[in-house]
Short mmCIF file of C-alpha atoms and ligand atoms in Angstrom, two decimals:
data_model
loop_
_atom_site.label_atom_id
_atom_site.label_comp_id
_atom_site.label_asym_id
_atom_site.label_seq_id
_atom_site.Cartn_x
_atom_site.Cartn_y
_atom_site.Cartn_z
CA UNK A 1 -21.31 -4.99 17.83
CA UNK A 2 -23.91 -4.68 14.34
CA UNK A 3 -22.51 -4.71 10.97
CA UNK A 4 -20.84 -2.25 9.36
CA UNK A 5 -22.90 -0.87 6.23
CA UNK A 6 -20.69 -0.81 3.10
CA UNK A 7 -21.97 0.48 -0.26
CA UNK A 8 -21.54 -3.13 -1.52
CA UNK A 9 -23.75 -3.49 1.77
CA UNK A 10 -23.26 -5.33 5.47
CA UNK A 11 -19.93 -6.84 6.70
CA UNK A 12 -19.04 -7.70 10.29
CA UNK A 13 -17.14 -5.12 11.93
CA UNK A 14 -14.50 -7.63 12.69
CA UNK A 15 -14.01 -7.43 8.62
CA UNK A 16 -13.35 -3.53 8.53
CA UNK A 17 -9.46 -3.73 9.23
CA UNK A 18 -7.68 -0.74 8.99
CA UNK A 19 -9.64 2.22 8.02
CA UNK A 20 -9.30 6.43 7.04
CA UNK A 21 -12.21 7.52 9.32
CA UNK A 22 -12.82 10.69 7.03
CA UNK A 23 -12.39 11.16 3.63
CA UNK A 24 -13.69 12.08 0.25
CA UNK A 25 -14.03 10.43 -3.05
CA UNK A 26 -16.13 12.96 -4.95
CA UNK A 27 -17.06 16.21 -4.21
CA UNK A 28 -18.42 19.34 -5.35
CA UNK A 29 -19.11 22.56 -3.32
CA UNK A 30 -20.11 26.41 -4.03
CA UNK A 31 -17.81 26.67 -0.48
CA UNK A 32 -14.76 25.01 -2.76
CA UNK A 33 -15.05 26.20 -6.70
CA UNK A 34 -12.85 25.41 -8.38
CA UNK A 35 -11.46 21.89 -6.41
CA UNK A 36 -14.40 19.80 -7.05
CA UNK A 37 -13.27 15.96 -8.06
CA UNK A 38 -15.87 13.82 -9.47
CA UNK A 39 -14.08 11.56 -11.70
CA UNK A 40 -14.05 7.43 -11.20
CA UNK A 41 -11.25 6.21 -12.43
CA UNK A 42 -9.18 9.39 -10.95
CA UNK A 43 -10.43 7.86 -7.35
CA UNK A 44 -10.11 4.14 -8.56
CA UNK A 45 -6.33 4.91 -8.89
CA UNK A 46 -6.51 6.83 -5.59
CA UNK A 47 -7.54 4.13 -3.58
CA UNK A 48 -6.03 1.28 -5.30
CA UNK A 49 -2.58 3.13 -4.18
CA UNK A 50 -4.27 3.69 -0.59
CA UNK A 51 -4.69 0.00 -0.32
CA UNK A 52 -1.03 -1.01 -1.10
CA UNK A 53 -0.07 1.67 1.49
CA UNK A 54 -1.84 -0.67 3.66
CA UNK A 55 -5.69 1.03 3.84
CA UNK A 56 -8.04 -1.56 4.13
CA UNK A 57 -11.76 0.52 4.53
CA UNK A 58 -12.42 4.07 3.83
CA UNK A 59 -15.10 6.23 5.54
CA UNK A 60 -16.69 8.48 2.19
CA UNK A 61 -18.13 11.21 4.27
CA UNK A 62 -19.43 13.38 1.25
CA UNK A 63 -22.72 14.19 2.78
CA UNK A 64 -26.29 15.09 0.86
CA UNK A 65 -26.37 18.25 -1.77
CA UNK A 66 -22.05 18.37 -2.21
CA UNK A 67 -21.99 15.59 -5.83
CA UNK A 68 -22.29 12.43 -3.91
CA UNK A 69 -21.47 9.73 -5.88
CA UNK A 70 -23.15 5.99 -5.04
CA UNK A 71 -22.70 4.09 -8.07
CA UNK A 72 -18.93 5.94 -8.86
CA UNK A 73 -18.27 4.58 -4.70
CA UNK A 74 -19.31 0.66 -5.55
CA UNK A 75 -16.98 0.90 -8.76
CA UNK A 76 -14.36 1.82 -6.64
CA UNK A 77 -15.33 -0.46 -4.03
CA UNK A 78 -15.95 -3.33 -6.77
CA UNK A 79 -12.38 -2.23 -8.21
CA UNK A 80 -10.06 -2.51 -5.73
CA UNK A 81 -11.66 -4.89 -2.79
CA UNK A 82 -11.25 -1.52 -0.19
CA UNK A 83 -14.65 -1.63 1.34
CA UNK A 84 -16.70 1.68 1.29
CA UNK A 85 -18.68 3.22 3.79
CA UNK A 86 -20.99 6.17 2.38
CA UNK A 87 -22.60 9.03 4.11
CA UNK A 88 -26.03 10.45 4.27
CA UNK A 89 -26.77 13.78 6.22
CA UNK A 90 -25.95 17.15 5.66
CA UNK A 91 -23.19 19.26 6.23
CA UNK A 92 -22.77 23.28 7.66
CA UNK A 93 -24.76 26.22 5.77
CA UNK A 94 -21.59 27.78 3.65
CA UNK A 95 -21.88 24.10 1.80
CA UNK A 96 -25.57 24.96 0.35
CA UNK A 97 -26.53 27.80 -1.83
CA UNK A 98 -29.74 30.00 -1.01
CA UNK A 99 -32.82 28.15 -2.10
CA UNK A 100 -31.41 24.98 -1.67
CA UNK A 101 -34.08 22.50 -0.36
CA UNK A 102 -31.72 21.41 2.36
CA UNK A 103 -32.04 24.95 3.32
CA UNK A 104 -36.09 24.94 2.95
CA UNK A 105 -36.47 21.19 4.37
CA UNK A 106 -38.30 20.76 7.44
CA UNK A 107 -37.12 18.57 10.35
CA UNK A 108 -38.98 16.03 9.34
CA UNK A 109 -38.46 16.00 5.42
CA UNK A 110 -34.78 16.15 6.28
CA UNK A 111 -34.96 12.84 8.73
CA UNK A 112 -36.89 11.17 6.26
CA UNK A 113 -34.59 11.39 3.16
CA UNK A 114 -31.47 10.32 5.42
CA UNK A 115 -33.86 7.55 6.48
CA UNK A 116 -34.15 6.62 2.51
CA UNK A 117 -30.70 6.69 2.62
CA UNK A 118 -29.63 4.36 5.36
CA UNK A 119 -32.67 2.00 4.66
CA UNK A 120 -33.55 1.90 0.96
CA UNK A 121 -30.45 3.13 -0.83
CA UNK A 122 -28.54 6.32 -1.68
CA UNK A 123 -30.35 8.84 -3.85
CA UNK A 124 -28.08 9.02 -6.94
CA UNK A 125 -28.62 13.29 -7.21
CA UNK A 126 -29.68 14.22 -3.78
CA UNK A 127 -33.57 14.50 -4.43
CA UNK A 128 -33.34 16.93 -7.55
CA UNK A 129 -34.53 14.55 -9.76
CA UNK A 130 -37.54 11.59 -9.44
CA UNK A 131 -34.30 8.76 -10.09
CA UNK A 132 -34.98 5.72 -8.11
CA UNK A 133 -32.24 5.02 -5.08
CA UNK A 134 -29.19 3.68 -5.51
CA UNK A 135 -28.40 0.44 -4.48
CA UNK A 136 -25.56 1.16 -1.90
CA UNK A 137 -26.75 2.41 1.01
CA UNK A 138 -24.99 4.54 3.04
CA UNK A 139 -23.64 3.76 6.62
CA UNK A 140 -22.97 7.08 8.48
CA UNK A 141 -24.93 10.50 9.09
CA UNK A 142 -23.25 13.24 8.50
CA UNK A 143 -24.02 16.89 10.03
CA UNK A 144 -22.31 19.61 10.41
CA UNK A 145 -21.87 23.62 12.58
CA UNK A 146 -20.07 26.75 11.64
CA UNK A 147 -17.14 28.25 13.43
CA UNK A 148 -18.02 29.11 17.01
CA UNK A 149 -21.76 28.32 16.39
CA UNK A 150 -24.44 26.29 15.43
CA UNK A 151 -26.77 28.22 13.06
CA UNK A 152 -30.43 27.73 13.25
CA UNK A 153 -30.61 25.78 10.29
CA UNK A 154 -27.44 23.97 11.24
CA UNK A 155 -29.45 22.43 14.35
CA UNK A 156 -32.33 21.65 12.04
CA UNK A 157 -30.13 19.32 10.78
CA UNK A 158 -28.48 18.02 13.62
CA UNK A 159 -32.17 17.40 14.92
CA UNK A 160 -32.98 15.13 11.14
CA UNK A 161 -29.48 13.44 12.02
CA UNK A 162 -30.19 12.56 15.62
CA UNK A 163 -33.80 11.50 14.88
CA UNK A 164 -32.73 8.78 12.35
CA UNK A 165 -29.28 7.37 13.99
CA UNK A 166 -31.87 6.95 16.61
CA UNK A 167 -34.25 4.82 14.24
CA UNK A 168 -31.46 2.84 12.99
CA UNK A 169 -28.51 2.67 15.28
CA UNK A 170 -26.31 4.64 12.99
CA UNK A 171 -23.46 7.06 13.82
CA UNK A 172 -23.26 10.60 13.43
CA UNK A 173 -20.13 12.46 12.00
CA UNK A 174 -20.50 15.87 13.03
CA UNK A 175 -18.09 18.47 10.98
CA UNK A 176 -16.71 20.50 13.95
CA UNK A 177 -15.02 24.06 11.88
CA UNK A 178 -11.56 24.47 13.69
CA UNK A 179 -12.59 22.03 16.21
CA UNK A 180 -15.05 25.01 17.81
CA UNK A 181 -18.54 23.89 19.59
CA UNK A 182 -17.58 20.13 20.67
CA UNK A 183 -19.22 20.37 23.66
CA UNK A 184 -22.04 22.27 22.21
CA UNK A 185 -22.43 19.65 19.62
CA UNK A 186 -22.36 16.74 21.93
CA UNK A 187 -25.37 18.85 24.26
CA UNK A 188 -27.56 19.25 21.32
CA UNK A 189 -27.53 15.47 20.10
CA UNK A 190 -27.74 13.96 23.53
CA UNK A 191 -30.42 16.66 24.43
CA UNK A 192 -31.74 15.00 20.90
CA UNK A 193 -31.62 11.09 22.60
CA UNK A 194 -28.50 9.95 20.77
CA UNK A 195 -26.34 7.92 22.78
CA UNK A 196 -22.61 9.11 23.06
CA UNK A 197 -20.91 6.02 21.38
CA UNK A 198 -23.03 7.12 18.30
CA UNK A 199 -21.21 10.82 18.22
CA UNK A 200 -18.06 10.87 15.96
CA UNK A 201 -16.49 14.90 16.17
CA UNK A 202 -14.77 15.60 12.89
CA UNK A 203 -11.35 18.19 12.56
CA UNK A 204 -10.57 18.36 16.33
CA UNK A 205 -7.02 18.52 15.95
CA UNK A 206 -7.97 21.58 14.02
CA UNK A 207 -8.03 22.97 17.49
CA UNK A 208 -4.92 20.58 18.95
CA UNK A 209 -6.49 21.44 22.79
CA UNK A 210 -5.68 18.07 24.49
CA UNK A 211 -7.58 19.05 27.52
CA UNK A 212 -10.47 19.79 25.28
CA UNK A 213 -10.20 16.59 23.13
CA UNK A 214 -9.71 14.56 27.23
CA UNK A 215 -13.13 16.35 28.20
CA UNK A 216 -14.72 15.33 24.83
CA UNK A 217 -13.47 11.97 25.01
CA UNK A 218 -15.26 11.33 28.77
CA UNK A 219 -18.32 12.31 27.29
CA UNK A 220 -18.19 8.75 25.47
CA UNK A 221 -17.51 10.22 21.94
CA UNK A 222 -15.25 9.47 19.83
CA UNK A 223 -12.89 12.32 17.92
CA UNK A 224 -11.45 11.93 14.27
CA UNK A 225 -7.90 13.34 14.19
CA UNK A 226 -8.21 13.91 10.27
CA UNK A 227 -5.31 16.45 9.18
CA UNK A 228 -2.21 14.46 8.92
CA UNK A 229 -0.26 16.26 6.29
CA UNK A 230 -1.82 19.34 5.95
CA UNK A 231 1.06 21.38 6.66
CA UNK A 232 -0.33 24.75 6.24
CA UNK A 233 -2.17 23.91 9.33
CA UNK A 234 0.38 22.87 11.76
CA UNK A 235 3.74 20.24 11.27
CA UNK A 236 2.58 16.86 11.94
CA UNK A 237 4.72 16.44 15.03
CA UNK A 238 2.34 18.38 17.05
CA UNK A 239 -0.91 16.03 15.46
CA UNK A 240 2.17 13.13 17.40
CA UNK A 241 1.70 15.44 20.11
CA UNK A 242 -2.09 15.20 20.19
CA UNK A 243 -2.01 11.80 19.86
CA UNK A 244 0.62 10.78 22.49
CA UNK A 245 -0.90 12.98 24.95
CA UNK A 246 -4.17 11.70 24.53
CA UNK A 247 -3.13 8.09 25.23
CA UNK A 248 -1.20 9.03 28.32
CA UNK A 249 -4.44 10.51 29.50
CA UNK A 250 -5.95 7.04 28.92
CA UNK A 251 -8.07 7.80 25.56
CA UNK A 252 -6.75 5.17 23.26
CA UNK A 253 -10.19 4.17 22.80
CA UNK A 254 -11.79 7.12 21.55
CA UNK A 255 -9.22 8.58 18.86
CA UNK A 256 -9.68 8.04 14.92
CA UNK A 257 -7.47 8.53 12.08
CA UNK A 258 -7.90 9.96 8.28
CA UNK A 259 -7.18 12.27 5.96
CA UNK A 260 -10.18 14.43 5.00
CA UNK A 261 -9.17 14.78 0.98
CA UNK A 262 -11.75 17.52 0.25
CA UNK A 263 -10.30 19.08 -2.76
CA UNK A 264 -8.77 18.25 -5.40
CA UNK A 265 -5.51 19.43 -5.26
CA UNK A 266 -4.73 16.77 -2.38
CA UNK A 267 -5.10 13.93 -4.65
CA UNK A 268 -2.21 12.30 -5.90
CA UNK A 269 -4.44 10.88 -8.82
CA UNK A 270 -5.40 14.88 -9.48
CA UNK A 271 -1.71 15.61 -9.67
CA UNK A 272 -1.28 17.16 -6.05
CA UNK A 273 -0.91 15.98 -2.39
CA UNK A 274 -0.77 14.69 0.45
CA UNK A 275 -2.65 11.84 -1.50
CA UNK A 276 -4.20 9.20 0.06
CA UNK A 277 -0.87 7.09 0.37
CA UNK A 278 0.52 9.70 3.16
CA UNK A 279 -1.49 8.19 6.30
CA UNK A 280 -0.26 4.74 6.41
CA UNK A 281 3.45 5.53 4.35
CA UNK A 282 4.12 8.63 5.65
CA UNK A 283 2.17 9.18 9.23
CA UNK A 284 1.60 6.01 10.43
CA UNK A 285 5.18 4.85 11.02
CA UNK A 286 6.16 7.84 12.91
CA UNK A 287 3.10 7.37 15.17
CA UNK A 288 4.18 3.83 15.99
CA UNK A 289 7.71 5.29 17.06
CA UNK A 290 5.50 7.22 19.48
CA UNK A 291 2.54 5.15 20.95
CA UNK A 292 3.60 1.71 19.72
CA UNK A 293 1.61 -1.31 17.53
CA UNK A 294 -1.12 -1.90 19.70
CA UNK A 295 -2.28 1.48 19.80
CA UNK A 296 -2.10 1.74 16.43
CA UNK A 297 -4.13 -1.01 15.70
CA UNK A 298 -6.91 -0.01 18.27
CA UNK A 299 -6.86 3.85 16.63
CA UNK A 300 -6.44 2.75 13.56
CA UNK A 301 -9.10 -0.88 13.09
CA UNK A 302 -11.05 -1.51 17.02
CA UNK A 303 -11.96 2.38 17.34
CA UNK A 304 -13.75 2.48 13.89
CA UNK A 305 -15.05 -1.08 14.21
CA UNK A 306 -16.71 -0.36 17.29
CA UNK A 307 -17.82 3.94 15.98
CA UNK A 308 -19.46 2.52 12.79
CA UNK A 309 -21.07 -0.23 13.30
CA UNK A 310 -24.59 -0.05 13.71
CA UNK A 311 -25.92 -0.54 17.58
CA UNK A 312 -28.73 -3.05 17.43
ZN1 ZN B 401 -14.42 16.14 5.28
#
């Protein structure tokens, strides 16, 4: 396995420990008005909870256009020893306004700028100014498709994303909406020349299909289970469920945990909830009632060890 690329940059995978596959620090989005959270120390205080809950590395998947912040991630990261992992890439059309460049980008322009990304640094505003890069780079792709498609555009992207984790060995997240077009998703990038350990599917237990999630899983990708706590979707007893039955089906190795804070009312720190406490005090010990320790440990530190670290 390659290194794991942090925004205070490259640590051994073996040094990742126990990780939230999918979550947000900062974010801002015409999609969400009204629940955007940009604030450092507001997130400082997040994660330094997070950590004494037991969260050791946190996957930052705020992707290219929706208020990424670099330098606000390595103050965090520099604040309270959690290591940082940053994304690049883009995410579904309802996320960028008309006349966006992401919108106007060709495939190419698009590869290139997650390229400048992974390699140089993280633009600090997302190419709207002439700033020089950050110095944290990031260490995932992001991409993204709509619900029950995969707009034109949309595959643009997907294209740029597949292009450069090709380049560089780096994984792909892929935003799935309600879990819809896994399969779809997985044709396009390996149609693209991605290899399936690189493929990460986002939200599946948005759509808690088991059968689905075992088919997905054979393909060689792996599946982030990233709802814990949102109650409005379903109890988290059937997320157990999910989980349970996918390790009786033998899929241990291909199932990810976090919990995808993309607004700000689920922030503790923003005076709301879940917060980012809830997956290790709250849904952690009832999963280890369920699958045991060892499984835990593999969902919770070997599966992202081995999804985002870079293949040489
Ligand atoms: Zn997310």
């Amino acid at each position: 396995m390659g290194d794991v690329i942090t925004v205070l940059g490259p640590i051994p995978s073996t040094q990742l420990g126990v990780t939230d596959a999918h979550d947000h620090l900062f974010l801002r989005s015409p999609a969400l008005a009204g629940q955007e959270f940009e604030d450092v120390d507001s997130a400082t205080k997040e994660v330094a909870s997070g950590k004494i809950s037991g969260l050791q590395a946190i996957v930052e998947v705020t992707p290219i256009g929706l208020g990424r912040h670099p330098a606000g991630l390595r103050a965090v990261a520099n604040a309270t020893g959690v290591h940082v992992v940053a994304a690049t890439g883009y995410h579904r059309d309802a996320h960028y306004p008309e006349g966006h460049w992401v919108r106007e980008a060709s495939v190419e322009l698009l590869t290139e700028r997650i390229l400048d990304d992974l390699q140089q640094g993280m633009h600090p505003d997302d190419w709207l100014s002439s700033a020089p890069p950050d110095p944290a780079r990031a260490g995932v792709i992001k991409a993204g498709a709509s619900y029950q498609r995969i707009s034109r555009l949309e595959e643009r992207r997907l294209m740029a994303a597949a292009m450069a984790s090709r380049q560089t060995g780096a994984p792909i997240l892929v935003h799935t909406e309600i879990g819809t077009c896994a399969h779809d998703i997985v044709d396009l990038l390996l149609r693209e020349g991605v290899a399936a350990n690189r493929v990460i599917l986002a939200h599946m237990d948005r759509n808690p299909d088991v059968e689905l999630h075992s088919a997905v899983a054979e393909r060689g990708v792996k599946l982030d289970y990233d709802t814990p706590g949102r109650i409005k979707y379903r109890p988290d007893s059937q997320l157990l469920d999910i989980i349970e039955g996918m390790v009786s089906a033998g899929h241990a190795g291909s199932i990810m945990l976090g919990l995808d804070l993309g607004q700000r009312d689920y922030f503790r720190a923003y005076g709301g909830g879940p917060g980012l406490t809830y997956l290790m005090d709250t849904f952690v010990p009832r999963l280890r009632k369920r699958v045991g320790s060892e499984v835990v440990d593999r969902v919770l530190v070997a599966n992202p060890a081995e999804a985002f670290s870079w293949s040489q």
